[in-house]
Short mmCIF file of C-alpha atoms in Angstrom, two decimals:
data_model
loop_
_atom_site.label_atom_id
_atom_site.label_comp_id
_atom_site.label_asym_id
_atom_site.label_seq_id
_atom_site.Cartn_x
_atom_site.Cartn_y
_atom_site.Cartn_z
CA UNK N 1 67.40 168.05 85.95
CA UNK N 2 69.51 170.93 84.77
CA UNK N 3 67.85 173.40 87.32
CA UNK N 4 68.89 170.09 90.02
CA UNK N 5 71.92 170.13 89.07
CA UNK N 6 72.57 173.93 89.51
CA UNK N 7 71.00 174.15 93.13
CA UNK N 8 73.37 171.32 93.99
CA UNK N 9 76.10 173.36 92.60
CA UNK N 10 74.74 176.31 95.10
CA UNK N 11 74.51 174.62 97.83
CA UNK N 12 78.07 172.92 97.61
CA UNK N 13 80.58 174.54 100.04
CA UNK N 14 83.35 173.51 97.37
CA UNK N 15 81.94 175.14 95.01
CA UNK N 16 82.00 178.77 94.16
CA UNK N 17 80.40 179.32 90.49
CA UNK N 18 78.75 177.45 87.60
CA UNK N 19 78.29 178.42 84.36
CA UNK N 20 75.94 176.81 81.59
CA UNK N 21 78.10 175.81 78.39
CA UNK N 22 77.20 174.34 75.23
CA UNK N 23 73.39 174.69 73.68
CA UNK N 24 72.36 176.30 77.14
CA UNK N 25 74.61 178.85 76.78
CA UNK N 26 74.16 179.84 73.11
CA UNK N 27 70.26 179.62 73.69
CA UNK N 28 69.90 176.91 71.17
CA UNK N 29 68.09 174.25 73.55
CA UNK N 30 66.51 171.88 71.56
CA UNK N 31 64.76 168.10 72.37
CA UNK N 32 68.50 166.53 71.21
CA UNK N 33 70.58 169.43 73.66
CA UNK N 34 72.60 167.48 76.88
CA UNK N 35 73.27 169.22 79.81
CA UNK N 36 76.93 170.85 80.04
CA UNK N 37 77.58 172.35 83.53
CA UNK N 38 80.87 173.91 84.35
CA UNK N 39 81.88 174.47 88.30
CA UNK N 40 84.47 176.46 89.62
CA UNK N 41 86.21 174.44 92.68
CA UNK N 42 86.65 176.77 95.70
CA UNK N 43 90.70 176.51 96.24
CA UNK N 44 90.20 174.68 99.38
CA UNK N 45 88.33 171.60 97.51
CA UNK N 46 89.96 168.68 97.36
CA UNK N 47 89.30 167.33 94.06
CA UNK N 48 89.44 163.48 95.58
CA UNK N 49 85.94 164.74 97.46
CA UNK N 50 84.57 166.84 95.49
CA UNK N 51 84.77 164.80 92.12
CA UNK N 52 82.91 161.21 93.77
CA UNK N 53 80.59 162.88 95.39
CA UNK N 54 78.74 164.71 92.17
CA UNK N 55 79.99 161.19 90.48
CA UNK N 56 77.63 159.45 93.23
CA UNK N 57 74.70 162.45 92.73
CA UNK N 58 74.86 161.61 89.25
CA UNK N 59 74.13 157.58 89.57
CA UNK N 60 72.28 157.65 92.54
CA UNK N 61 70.07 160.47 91.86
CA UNK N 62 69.98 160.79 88.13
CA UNK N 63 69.99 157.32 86.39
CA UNK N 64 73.58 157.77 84.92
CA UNK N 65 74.95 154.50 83.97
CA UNK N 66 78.21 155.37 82.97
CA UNK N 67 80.95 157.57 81.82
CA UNK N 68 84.25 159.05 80.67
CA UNK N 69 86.90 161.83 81.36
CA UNK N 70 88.10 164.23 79.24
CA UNK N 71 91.00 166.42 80.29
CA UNK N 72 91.70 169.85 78.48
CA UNK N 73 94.66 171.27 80.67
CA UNK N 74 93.68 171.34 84.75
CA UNK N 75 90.09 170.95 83.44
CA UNK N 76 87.98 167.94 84.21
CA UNK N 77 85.02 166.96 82.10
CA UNK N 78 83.47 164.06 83.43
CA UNK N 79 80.98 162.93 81.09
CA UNK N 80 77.99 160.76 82.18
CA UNK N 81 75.38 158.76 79.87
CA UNK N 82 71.82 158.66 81.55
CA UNK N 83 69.64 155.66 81.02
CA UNK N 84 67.91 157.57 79.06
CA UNK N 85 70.82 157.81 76.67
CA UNK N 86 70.88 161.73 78.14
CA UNK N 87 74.78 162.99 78.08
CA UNK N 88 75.08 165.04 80.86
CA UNK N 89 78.67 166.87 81.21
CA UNK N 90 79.82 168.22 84.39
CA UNK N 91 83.18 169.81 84.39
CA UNK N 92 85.39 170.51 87.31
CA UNK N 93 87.73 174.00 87.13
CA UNK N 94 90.00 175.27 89.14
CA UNK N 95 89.32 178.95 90.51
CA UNK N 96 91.77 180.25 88.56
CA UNK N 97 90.86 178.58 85.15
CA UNK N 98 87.36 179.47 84.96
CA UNK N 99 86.60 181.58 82.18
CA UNK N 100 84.77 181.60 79.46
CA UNK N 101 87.01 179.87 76.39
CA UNK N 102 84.83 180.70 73.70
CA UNK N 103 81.38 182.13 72.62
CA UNK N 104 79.32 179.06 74.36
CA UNK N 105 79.61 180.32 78.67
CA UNK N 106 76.69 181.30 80.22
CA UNK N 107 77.98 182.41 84.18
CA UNK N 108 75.02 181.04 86.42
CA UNK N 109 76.58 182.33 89.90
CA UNK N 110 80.21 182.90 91.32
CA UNK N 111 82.85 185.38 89.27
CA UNK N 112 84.81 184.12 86.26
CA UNK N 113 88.16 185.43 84.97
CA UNK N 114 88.92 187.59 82.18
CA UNK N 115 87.74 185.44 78.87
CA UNK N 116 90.23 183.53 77.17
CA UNK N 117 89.48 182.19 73.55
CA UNK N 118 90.43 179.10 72.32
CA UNK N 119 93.18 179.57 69.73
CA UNK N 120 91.31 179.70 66.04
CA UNK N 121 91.86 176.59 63.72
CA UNK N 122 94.92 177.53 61.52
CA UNK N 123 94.43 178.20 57.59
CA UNK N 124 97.47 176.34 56.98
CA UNK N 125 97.01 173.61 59.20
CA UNK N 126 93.91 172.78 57.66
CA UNK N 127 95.25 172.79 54.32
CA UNK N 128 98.07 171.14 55.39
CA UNK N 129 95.68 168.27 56.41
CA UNK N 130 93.38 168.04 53.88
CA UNK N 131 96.29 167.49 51.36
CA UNK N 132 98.28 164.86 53.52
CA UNK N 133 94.95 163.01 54.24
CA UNK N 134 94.46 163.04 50.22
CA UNK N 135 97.74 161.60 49.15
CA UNK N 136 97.13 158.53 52.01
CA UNK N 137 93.20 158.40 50.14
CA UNK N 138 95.07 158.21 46.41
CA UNK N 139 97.61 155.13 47.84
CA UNK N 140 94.94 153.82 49.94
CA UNK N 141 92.87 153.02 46.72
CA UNK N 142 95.32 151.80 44.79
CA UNK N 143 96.66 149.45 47.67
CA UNK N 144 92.86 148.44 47.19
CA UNK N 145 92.38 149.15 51.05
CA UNK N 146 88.79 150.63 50.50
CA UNK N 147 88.00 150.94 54.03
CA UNK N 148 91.56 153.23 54.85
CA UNK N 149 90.25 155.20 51.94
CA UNK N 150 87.17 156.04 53.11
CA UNK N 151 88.76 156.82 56.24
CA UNK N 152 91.45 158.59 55.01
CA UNK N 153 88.95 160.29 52.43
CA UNK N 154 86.63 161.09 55.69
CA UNK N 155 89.47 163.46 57.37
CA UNK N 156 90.46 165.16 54.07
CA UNK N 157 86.57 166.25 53.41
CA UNK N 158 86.15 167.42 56.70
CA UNK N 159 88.85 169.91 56.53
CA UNK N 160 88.19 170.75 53.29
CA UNK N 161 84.62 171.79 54.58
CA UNK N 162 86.52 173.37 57.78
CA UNK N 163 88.17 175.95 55.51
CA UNK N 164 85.06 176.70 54.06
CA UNK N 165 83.49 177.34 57.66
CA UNK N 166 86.81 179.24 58.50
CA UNK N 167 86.07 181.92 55.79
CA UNK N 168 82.32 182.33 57.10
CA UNK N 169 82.83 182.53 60.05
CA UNK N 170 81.17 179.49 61.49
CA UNK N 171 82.62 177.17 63.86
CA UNK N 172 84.88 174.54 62.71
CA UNK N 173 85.28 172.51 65.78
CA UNK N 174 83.29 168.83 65.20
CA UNK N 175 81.67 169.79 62.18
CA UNK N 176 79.15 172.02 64.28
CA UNK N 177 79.16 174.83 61.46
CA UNK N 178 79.09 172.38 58.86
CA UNK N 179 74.88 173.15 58.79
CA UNK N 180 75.40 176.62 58.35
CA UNK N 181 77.16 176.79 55.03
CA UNK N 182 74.83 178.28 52.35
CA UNK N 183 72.44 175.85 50.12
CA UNK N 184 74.94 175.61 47.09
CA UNK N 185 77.82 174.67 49.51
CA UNK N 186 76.00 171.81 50.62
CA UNK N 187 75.06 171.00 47.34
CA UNK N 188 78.40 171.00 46.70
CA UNK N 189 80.39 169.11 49.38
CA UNK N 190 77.29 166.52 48.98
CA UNK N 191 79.08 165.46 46.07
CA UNK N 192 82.16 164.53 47.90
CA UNK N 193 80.90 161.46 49.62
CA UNK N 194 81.01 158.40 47.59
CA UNK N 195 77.84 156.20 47.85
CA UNK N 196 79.76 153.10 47.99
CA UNK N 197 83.12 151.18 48.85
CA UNK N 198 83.87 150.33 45.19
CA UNK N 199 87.22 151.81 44.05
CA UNK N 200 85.68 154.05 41.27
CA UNK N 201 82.94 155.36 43.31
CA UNK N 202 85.91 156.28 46.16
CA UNK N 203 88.31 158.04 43.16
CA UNK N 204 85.22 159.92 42.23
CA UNK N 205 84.61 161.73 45.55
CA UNK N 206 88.18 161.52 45.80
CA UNK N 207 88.45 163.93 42.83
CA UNK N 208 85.30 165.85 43.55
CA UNK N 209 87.38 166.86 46.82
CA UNK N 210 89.91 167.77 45.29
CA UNK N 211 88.00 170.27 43.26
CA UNK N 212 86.56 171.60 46.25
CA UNK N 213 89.93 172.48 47.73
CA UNK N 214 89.81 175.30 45.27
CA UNK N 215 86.68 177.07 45.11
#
């Protein structure tokens, strides 16, 4: 389907380049990887043509049974679930956008800009996060709203576990270098989800996260 996809992409008049994100890109392809494709619209298309007709090539030819847009700027993911519960993402940038934001671009065909990272997550930001999301986990609990604190405790450990990332090097974007952390860091953040709702068992990772915020 991928390889499909991409000769479709060729043989488009509106379309001038594609580039594999994602797993493809980073040559991680595994049985669990979707398919990410990212086209570069000739500046002639016009979007209200180009956009329904790979919507229709996507339910008519590949089982998709529905889907959702993300925007990030002029950038158009539209992302489609296959019957097969596949996720296959097929983006939609303008000529002058298409670049590679970040380590995961693969160019297929076509000529991409000058690349353009993504801005790094912010040390301070983080932090700034992790402690705001604990003070709303301490009131949550003792409001006795267990299911805010888990939420609230949720946020705070993942950007407690961002920082760590952050000074390794490893991606902090949706938990992706979360896997990467050494053994003992695991071991470590393991400890900072509770295995119930019950308020002790919620102070407890509560505290544990805390700790963690420090090492």
């Amino acid at each position: 389907m991928r390889a499909a996809l991409v000769s479709a992409a060729q043989a488009d008049s509106n379309v001038t380049g594609a580039a594999h994100l994602g797993s493809a890109a980073a040559d991680r392809l595994d049985d669990w990887s979707d398919i990410d494709l990212g086209l570069c619209l000739s500046p002639d298309a016009a979007l209200d043509d180009v956009i329904p007709a790979w919507t229709a090539r996507l339910y008519e030819d590949h089982g998709a049974v529905a889907h959702c847009d993300v925007r990030r700027g002029e950038t158009l993911y539209r992302v489609f679930l296959l019957r097969n519960t596949l996720q296959v993402d097929v983006s939609f940038w303008p000529a002058d956008r298409f670049r590679a934001t970040g380590p995961k671009f693969k160019l297929i065909f076509g000529r991409a800009n000058e690349p353009q990272p993504s801005p790094a997550s912010s040390t301070a930001e983080l932090i700034g996060l992790a402690w705001l999301y604990g003070l709303h986990v301490r009131s949550s609990i003792a409001r006795h709203r267990l299911l805010q604190a888990e939420y609230m405790l949720s946020n705070m450990r993942n950007r407690v576990i961002a920082l760590a990332c952050l000074r390794q090097g490893f991606s902090t974007t949706e938990g992706r270098g979360f896997d990467d952390l050494a053994d003992d860091q695991r071991s470590g953040f393991a400890e900072c989800y509770p295995s119930s709702l019950g308020p002790e068992e919620l102070h407890r990772a509560f505290q544990r996260t805390m700790r963690c915020t420090t090492d």
